[in-house]
PDB file of C-alpha atoms in Angstrom:
ATOM      1  CA  ASP I  14     118.367 162.740  67.700  1.00 70.00           C
ATOM      2  CA  VAL I  15     120.855 165.506  68.389  1.00 68.00           C
ATOM      3  CA  LYS I  16     122.883 166.525  65.371  1.00 89.00           C
ATOM      4  CA  VAL I  17     126.196 168.347  65.797  1.00 94.00           C
ATOM      5  CA  THR I  18     127.726 169.227  62.450  1.00 96.00           C
ATOM      6  CA  GLN I  19     131.305 170.324  61.877  1.00 95.00           C
ATOM      7  CA  SER I  20     131.927 172.118  58.613  1.00 90.00           C
ATOM      8  CA  SER I  21     134.952 170.116  57.441  1.00 90.00           C
ATOM      9  CA  ARG I  22     136.103 166.541  58.031  1.00 92.00           C
ATOM     10  CA  TYR I  23     139.653 167.242  56.833  1.00 94.00           C
ATOM     11  CA  LEU I  24     141.426 170.575  56.468  1.00 96.00           C
ATOM     12  CA  VAL I  25     144.962 171.522  55.401  1.00 97.00           C
ATOM     13  CA  LYS I  26     146.273 175.017  56.025  1.00 97.00           C
ATOM     14  CA  ARG I  27     149.611 176.806  56.046  1.00 97.00           C
ATOM     15  CA  THR I  28     151.538 178.286  58.959  1.00 97.00           C
ATOM     16  CA  GLY I  29     150.427 181.840  59.696  1.00 97.00           C
ATOM     17  CA  GLU I  30     146.999 181.509  58.096  1.00 96.00           C
ATOM     18  CA  LYS I  31     143.825 182.457  59.960  1.00 97.00           C
ATOM     19  CA  VAL I  32     141.713 179.323  60.277  1.00 97.00           C
ATOM     20  CA  PHE I  33     138.011 179.031  61.081  1.00 97.00           C
ATOM     21  CA  LEU I  34     136.395 175.804  62.290  1.00 97.00           C
ATOM     22  CA  GLU I  35     132.618 175.909  62.346  1.00 97.00           C
ATOM     23  CA  CYS I  36     130.168 173.893  64.424  1.00 97.00           C
ATOM     24  CA  VAL I  37     126.371 173.898  64.267  1.00 97.00           C
ATOM     25  CA  GLN I  38     123.903 172.065  66.506  1.00 96.00           C
ATOM     26  CA  ASP I  39     120.206 171.622  65.859  1.00 93.00           C
ATOM     27  CA  MET I  40     118.814 170.964  69.345  1.00 90.00           C
ATOM     28  CA  ASP I  41     118.687 174.451  70.875  1.00 92.00           C
ATOM     29  CA  HIS I  42     121.446 173.541  73.350  1.00 92.00           C
ATOM     30  CA  GLU I  43     122.814 176.342  75.500  1.00 91.00           C
ATOM     31  CA  ASN I  44     126.274 174.832  76.007  1.00 91.00           C
ATOM     32  CA  MET I  45     128.802 174.366  73.233  1.00 93.00           C
ATOM     33  CA  PHE I  46     132.390 173.148  73.527  1.00 94.00           C
ATOM     34  CA  TRP I  47     135.580 172.862  71.493  1.00 96.00           C
ATOM     35  CA  TYR I  48     138.099 170.096  72.277  1.00 96.00           C
ATOM     36  CA  ARG I  49     141.302 168.974  70.650  1.00 96.00           C
ATOM     37  CA  GLN I  50     142.509 165.396  70.665  1.00 94.00           C
ATOM     38  CA  ASP I  51     146.144 164.355  70.502  1.00 92.00           C
ATOM     39  CA  PRO I  52     147.675 160.875  70.810  1.00 85.00           C
ATOM     40  CA  GLY I  53     148.318 159.912  74.414  1.00 81.00           C
ATOM     41  CA  LEU I  54     146.631 163.040  75.757  1.00 84.00           C
ATOM     42  CA  GLY I  55     142.956 162.258  75.252  1.00 85.00           C
ATOM     43  CA  LEU I  56     140.577 165.145  74.652  1.00 91.00           C
ATOM     44  CA  ARG I  57     141.344 168.532  76.143  1.00 92.00           C
ATOM     45  CA  LEU I  58     138.940 171.450  76.391  1.00 92.00           C
ATOM     46  CA  ILE I  59     139.929 174.607  74.509  1.00 95.00           C
ATOM     47  CA  TYR I  60     136.909 176.880  75.028  1.00 95.00           C
ATOM     48  CA  PHE I  61     133.252 176.580  75.875  1.00 91.00           C
ATOM     49  CA  SER I  62     130.199 178.795  75.782  1.00 93.00           C
ATOM     50  CA  TYR I  63     126.952 178.624  77.766  1.00 89.00           C
ATOM     51  CA  ASP I  64     125.124 181.411  75.972  1.00 89.00           C
ATOM     52  CA  VAL I  65     125.278 183.622  72.922  1.00 91.00           C
ATOM     53  CA  LYS I  66     128.270 185.970  73.080  1.00 87.00           C
ATOM     54  CA  MET I  67     129.499 184.232  76.248  1.00 89.00           C
ATOM     55  CA  LYS I  68     132.750 182.296  76.325  1.00 91.00           C
ATOM     56  CA  GLU I  69     134.914 180.655  78.938  1.00 90.00           C
ATOM     57  CA  LYS I  70     138.492 179.431  78.651  1.00 91.00           C
ATOM     58  CA  GLY I  71     139.076 175.750  78.962  1.00 90.00           C
ATOM     59  CA  ASP I  72     142.329 174.012  79.813  1.00 88.00           C
ATOM     60  CA  ILE I  73     144.334 174.974  76.709  1.00 94.00           C
ATOM     61  CA  PRO I  74     143.019 178.255  75.230  1.00 95.00           C
ATOM     62  CA  GLU I  75     146.367 179.693  74.137  1.00 96.00           C
ATOM     63  CA  GLY I  76     146.540 180.379  70.410  1.00 96.00           C
ATOM     64  CA  TYR I  77     142.759 180.080  69.960  1.00 97.00           C
ATOM     65  CA  SER I  78     139.708 182.311  70.115  1.00 97.00           C
ATOM     66  CA  VAL I  79     136.000 181.582  69.687  1.00 97.00           C
ATOM     67  CA  SER I  80     132.853 183.275  68.487  1.00 96.00           C
ATOM     68  CA  ARG I  81     129.215 182.585  69.361  1.00 96.00           C
ATOM     69  CA  GLU I  82     126.973 185.071  67.572  1.00 94.00           C
ATOM     70  CA  LYS I  83     124.012 182.704  67.296  1.00 95.00           C
ATOM     71  CA  LYS I  84     122.872 180.021  69.702  1.00 95.00           C
ATOM     72  CA  GLU I  85     123.271 177.184  67.224  1.00 96.00           C
ATOM     73  CA  ARG I  86     126.747 178.087  65.952  1.00 97.00           C
ATOM     74  CA  PHE I  87     130.118 178.037  67.713  1.00 97.00           C
ATOM     75  CA  SER I  88     133.270 178.906  65.804  1.00 97.00           C
ATOM     76  CA  LEU I  89     136.874 178.145  66.749  1.00 98.00           C
ATOM     77  CA  ILE I  90     139.471 180.535  65.348  1.00 98.00           C
ATOM     78  CA  LEU I  91     143.198 179.998  64.988  1.00 97.00           C
ATOM     79  CA  GLU I  92     144.429 183.583  64.568  1.00 94.00           C
ATOM     80  CA  SER I  93     147.822 182.584  63.154  1.00 96.00           C
ATOM     81  CA  ALA I  94     148.048 178.835  62.674  1.00 97.00           C
ATOM     82  CA  SER I  95     151.172 177.019  63.819  1.00 97.00           C
ATOM     83  CA  THR I  96     152.345 173.448  63.241  1.00 97.00           C
ATOM     84  CA  ASN I  97     151.702 172.506  66.887  1.00 96.00           C
ATOM     85  CA  GLN I  98     148.013 173.115  66.258  1.00 97.00           C
ATOM     86  CA  THR I  99     147.873 170.138  63.919  1.00 97.00           C
ATOM     87  CA  SER I 100     145.292 167.957  65.643  1.00 97.00           C
ATOM     88  CA  MET I 101     141.799 166.483  65.642  1.00 95.00           C
ATOM     89  CA  TYR I 102     139.228 169.076  66.732  1.00 97.00           C
ATOM     90  CA  LEU I 103     135.860 168.034  68.169  1.00 96.00           C
ATOM     91  CA  CYS I 104     132.831 170.161  68.885  1.00 96.00           C
ATOM     92  CA  ALA I 105     130.124 169.218  71.393  1.00 93.00           C
ATOM     93  CA  SER I 106     126.885 170.613  72.740  1.00 92.00           C
ATOM     94  CA  SER I 107     124.619 170.026  75.749  1.00 88.00           C
ATOM     95  CA  LEU I 108     121.718 171.496  77.611  1.00 86.00           C
ATOM     96  CA  LEU I 109     122.475 173.901  80.438  1.00 80.00           C
ATOM     97  CA  GLY I 110     122.242 172.949  84.064  1.00 71.00           C
ATOM     98  CA  GLY I 111     124.452 169.974  84.719  1.00 63.00           C
ATOM     99  CA  PHE I 112     123.415 166.325  84.631  1.00 68.00           C
ATOM    100  CA  GLN I 113     123.176 166.579  80.856  1.00 77.00           C
ATOM    101  CA  PRO I 114     125.119 164.450  78.379  1.00 83.00           C
ATOM    102  CA  GLN I 115     127.345 166.083  75.786  1.00 86.00           C
ATOM    103  CA  HIS I 116     126.842 165.225  72.123  1.00 90.00           C
ATOM    104  CA  PHE I 117     129.780 165.339  69.727  1.00 92.00           C
ATOM    105  CA  GLY I 118     130.301 166.130  66.068  1.00 94.00           C
ATOM    106  CA  ASP I 119     132.363 163.888  63.778  1.00 92.00           C
ATOM    107  CA  GLY I 120     135.530 165.942  64.212  1.00 94.00           C
ATOM    108  CA  THR I 121     137.814 167.961  61.940  1.00 95.00           C
ATOM    109  CA  ARG I 122     141.294 166.642  61.288  1.00 95.00           C
ATOM    110  CA  LEU I 123     143.378 169.788  60.811  1.00 97.00           C
ATOM    111  CA  SER I 124     146.900 169.754  59.397  1.00 97.00           C
ATOM    112  CA  ILE I 125     149.061 172.868  59.505  1.00 97.00           C
ATOM    113  CA  LEU I 126     151.963 172.734  57.071  1.00 96.00           C
TER     114      LEU I 126
ATOM    115  CA  GLY R  20     140.927 170.047  88.665  1.00 80.00           C
ATOM    116  CA  ILE R  21     139.393 166.621  88.643  1.00 86.00           C
ATOM    117  CA  GLN R  22     141.625 163.720  87.567  1.00 91.00           C
ATOM    118  CA  VAL R  23     140.411 160.796  85.460  1.00 94.00           C
ATOM    119  CA  GLU R  24     142.369 157.576  85.069  1.00 96.00           C
ATOM    120  CA  GLN R  25     141.457 154.704  82.781  1.00 97.00           C
ATOM    121  CA  SER R  26     142.758 151.186  82.788  1.00 97.00           C
ATOM    122  CA  PRO R  27     144.060 149.238  81.043  1.00 97.00           C
ATOM    123  CA  PRO R  28     145.553 151.554  78.418  1.00 95.00           C
ATOM    124  CA  ASP R  29     145.532 148.762  75.815  1.00 96.00           C
ATOM    125  CA  LEU R  30     143.556 145.551  75.542  1.00 97.00           C
ATOM    126  CA  ILE R  31     143.757 142.876  72.852  1.00 97.00           C
ATOM    127  CA  LEU R  32     141.112 140.167  72.861  1.00 96.00           C
ATOM    128  CA  GLN R  33     139.830 137.344  70.709  1.00 96.00           C
ATOM    129  CA  GLU R  34     136.404 137.756  69.178  1.00 97.00           C
ATOM    130  CA  GLY R  35     133.758 136.440  71.570  1.00 97.00           C
ATOM    131  CA  ALA R  36     135.659 137.312  74.741  1.00 97.00           C
ATOM    132  CA  ASN R  37     134.317 139.532  77.511  1.00 97.00           C
ATOM    133  CA  SER R  38     136.096 142.628  78.834  1.00 96.00           C
ATOM    134  CA  THR R  39     135.925 145.139  81.669  1.00 97.00           C
ATOM    135  CA  LEU R  40     137.230 148.674  81.352  1.00 98.00           C
ATOM    136  CA  ARG R  41     137.735 150.817  84.427  1.00 98.00           C
ATOM    137  CA  CYS R  42     137.543 154.564  85.073  1.00 98.00           C
ATOM    138  CA  ASN R  43     138.656 156.122  88.362  1.00 97.00           C
ATOM    139  CA  PHE R  44     138.006 159.769  89.177  1.00 95.00           C
ATOM    140  CA  SER R  45     139.315 161.960  91.936  1.00 93.00           C
ATOM    141  CA  ASP R  46     136.251 163.914  93.074  1.00 89.00           C
ATOM    142  CA  SER R  47     132.455 163.948  93.174  1.00 86.00           C
ATOM    143  CA  VAL R  48     130.848 164.269  89.751  1.00 84.00           C
ATOM    144  CA  ASN R  49     127.626 165.541  88.223  1.00 81.00           C
ATOM    145  CA  ASN R  50     128.073 163.673  85.000  1.00 86.00           C
ATOM    146  CA  LEU R  51     129.952 160.639  83.738  1.00 92.00           C
ATOM    147  CA  GLN R  52     129.883 159.504  80.134  1.00 93.00           C
ATOM    148  CA  TRP R  53     131.426 156.594  78.282  1.00 96.00           C
ATOM    149  CA  PHE R  54     132.310 157.100  74.622  1.00 95.00           C
ATOM    150  CA  HIS R  55     133.535 154.846  71.863  1.00 96.00           C
ATOM    151  CA  GLN R  56     135.769 156.414  69.236  1.00 93.00           C
ATOM    152  CA  ASN R  57     135.707 154.357  66.068  1.00 87.00           C
ATOM    153  CA  PRO R  58     138.627 154.043  63.612  1.00 83.00           C
ATOM    154  CA  TRP R  59     137.246 157.019  61.644  1.00 81.00           C
ATOM    155  CA  GLY R  60     137.525 159.283  64.671  1.00 83.00           C
ATOM    156  CA  GLN R  61     133.811 159.574  65.389  1.00 86.00           C
ATOM    157  CA  LEU R  62     132.983 159.814  69.079  1.00 88.00           C
ATOM    158  CA  ILE R  63     129.890 157.818  69.901  1.00 89.00           C
ATOM    159  CA  ASN R  64     128.065 158.389  73.174  1.00 89.00           C
ATOM    160  CA  LEU R  65     127.600 154.974  74.832  1.00 94.00           C
ATOM    161  CA  PHE R  66     126.288 155.798  78.279  1.00 94.00           C
ATOM    162  CA  TYR R  67     125.407 158.768  80.394  1.00 92.00           C
ATOM    163  CA  ILE R  68     125.809 157.269  83.865  1.00 93.00           C
ATOM    164  CA  PRO R  69     126.647 159.484  86.875  1.00 90.00           C
ATOM    165  CA  SER R  70     125.495 156.641  89.141  1.00 92.00           C
ATOM    166  CA  GLY R  71     123.896 153.203  88.996  1.00 95.00           C
ATOM    167  CA  THR R  72     123.854 150.599  86.247  1.00 97.00           C
ATOM    168  CA  LYS R  73     122.687 150.745  82.638  1.00 96.00           C
ATOM    169  CA  GLN R  74     122.620 148.169  79.867  1.00 97.00           C
ATOM    170  CA  ASN R  75     122.443 148.502  76.118  1.00 95.00           C
ATOM    171  CA  GLY R  76     122.672 145.200  74.258  1.00 96.00           C
ATOM    172  CA  ARG R  77     126.089 143.627  74.828  1.00 97.00           C
ATOM    173  CA  LEU R  78     127.329 146.684  76.688  1.00 97.00           C
ATOM    174  CA  SER R  79     126.650 147.666  80.249  1.00 98.00           C
ATOM    175  CA  ALA R  80     128.085 150.211  82.649  1.00 98.00           C
ATOM    176  CA  THR R  81     128.132 150.669  86.393  1.00 98.00           C
ATOM    177  CA  THR R  82     129.149 153.777  88.296  1.00 97.00           C
ATOM    178  CA  VAL R  83     129.746 153.669  92.042  1.00 96.00           C
ATOM    179  CA  ALA R  84     129.799 157.389  92.765  1.00 92.00           C
ATOM    180  CA  THR R  85     130.635 157.027  96.460  1.00 93.00           C
ATOM    181  CA  GLU R  86     133.784 155.061  95.582  1.00 96.00           C
ATOM    182  CA  ARG R  87     134.605 157.219  92.536  1.00 96.00           C
ATOM    183  CA  TYR R  88     134.828 154.643  89.810  1.00 97.00           C
ATOM    184  CA  SER R  89     132.928 153.389  86.816  1.00 98.00           C
ATOM    185  CA  LEU R  90     133.155 150.127  84.867  1.00 98.00           C
ATOM    186  CA  LEU R  91     132.251 149.417  81.260  1.00 98.00           C
ATOM    187  CA  TYR R  92     131.503 145.783  80.410  1.00 98.00           C
ATOM    188  CA  ILE R  93     131.589 144.435  76.882  1.00 97.00           C
ATOM    189  CA  SER R  94     130.332 140.891  76.411  1.00 97.00           C
ATOM    190  CA  SER R  95     130.816 138.609  73.409  1.00 97.00           C
ATOM    191  CA  SER R  96     133.189 141.073  71.732  1.00 97.00           C
ATOM    192  CA  GLN R  97     132.949 141.689  67.999  1.00 96.00           C
ATOM    193  CA  THR R  98     135.543 143.200  65.668  1.00 95.00           C
ATOM    194  CA  THR R  99     133.344 146.296  65.354  1.00 94.00           C
ATOM    195  CA  ASP R 100     133.941 146.932  69.068  1.00 95.00           C
ATOM    196  CA  SER R 101     137.542 147.842  68.279  1.00 95.00           C
ATOM    197  CA  GLY R 102     138.545 151.429  68.898  1.00 94.00           C
ATOM    198  CA  VAL R 103     139.273 153.689  71.848  1.00 95.00           C
ATOM    199  CA  TYR R 104     136.936 153.907  74.816  1.00 97.00           C
ATOM    200  CA  PHE R 105     136.895 157.140  76.765  1.00 95.00           C
ATOM    201  CA  CYS R 106     135.492 157.943  80.159  1.00 96.00           C
ATOM    202  CA  ALA R 107     134.689 161.618  80.798  1.00 93.00           C
ATOM    203  CA  VAL R 108     133.425 163.320  83.933  1.00 92.00           C
ATOM    204  CA  GLU R 109     131.951 166.664  84.851  1.00 84.00           C
ATOM    205  CA  GLY R 110     132.977 167.837  88.282  1.00 77.00           C
ATOM    206  CA  ARG R 111     130.575 169.492  90.688  1.00 69.00           C
ATOM    207  CA  GLY R 112     131.470 173.022  89.744  1.00 60.00           C
ATOM    208  CA  VAL R 113     129.707 176.313  89.295  1.00 57.00           C
ATOM    209  CA  PHE R 114     126.355 176.305  87.501  1.00 52.00           C
ATOM    210  CA  GLY R 115     126.911 177.028  83.832  1.00 47.00           C
ATOM    211  CA  ASN R 116     130.350 175.495  83.943  1.00 55.00           C
ATOM    212  CA  GLU R 117     129.581 171.966  82.813  1.00 66.00           C
ATOM    213  CA  LYS R 118     132.816 170.930  81.174  1.00 76.00           C
ATOM    214  CA  LEU R 119     133.954 167.346  80.765  1.00 84.00           C
ATOM    215  CA  THR R 120     137.382 166.092  81.744  1.00 89.00           C
ATOM    216  CA  PHE R 121     138.439 163.070  79.703  1.00 91.00           C
ATOM    217  CA  GLY R 122     140.616 160.131  80.604  1.00 93.00           C
ATOM    218  CA  THR R 123     143.317 159.108  78.147  1.00 91.00           C
ATOM    219  CA  GLY R 124     141.308 156.141  76.951  1.00 94.00           C
ATOM    220  CA  THR R 125     141.542 152.357  76.598  1.00 96.00           C
ATOM    221  CA  ARG R 126     142.463 151.108  73.133  1.00 95.00           C
ATOM    222  CA  LEU R 127     140.561 147.878  72.479  1.00 96.00           C
ATOM    223  CA  THR R 128     141.544 145.592  69.624  1.00 96.00           C
ATOM    224  CA  ILE R 129     139.344 142.597  68.844  1.00 96.00           C
ATOM    225  CA  ILE R 130     141.033 139.898  66.774  1.00 96.00           C
ATOM    226  CA  PRO R 131     138.840 137.680  64.551  1.00 94.00           C
TER     227      PRO R 131
END
């Protein structure tokens, strides 16, 4: 079974802090994704990566950056956290090539005070 | 980009009832997945179903790709079925660009 692990289930940070959300997958998947989920808006893609050191902007990349130094790890970075980044963050991974299901981690509920 | 609409937005049923959730999408797709998000926020992959019909216990799903819709059937509902059901699709884009677009979900509440 695919295992996607997010480093924290709950996280509370202050406005202006630099925040790191970590995601690790154990199935040698090429693709990794970061989504945020907000009430009434569903899940929206922030960034994704299809290879080490590669990244592509999703639908809402503003205020975020990402890092993929190793194939199994994909980090989401909030350079200077703001209250409107309070949300549920979900990481996913999949094999490359289309026609492949995405597998999700348990999510990190982030609160910015 | 591709649009995904789910209906109904909310559904309240008595335990034991059957239900049908619908997902319409605006363009051809490479991938369609149904997810269940439980009350703890965990997103569980129910079906990977870009076309055809699949069944898993009390749940089944059908995607008619040519007509751009998918249906999720839940029979003999149980309280543990409560939560939000999401449909997500991957449009036929550039290779290496396999991102999912999610609908806004159907919130299902099963009453004992």
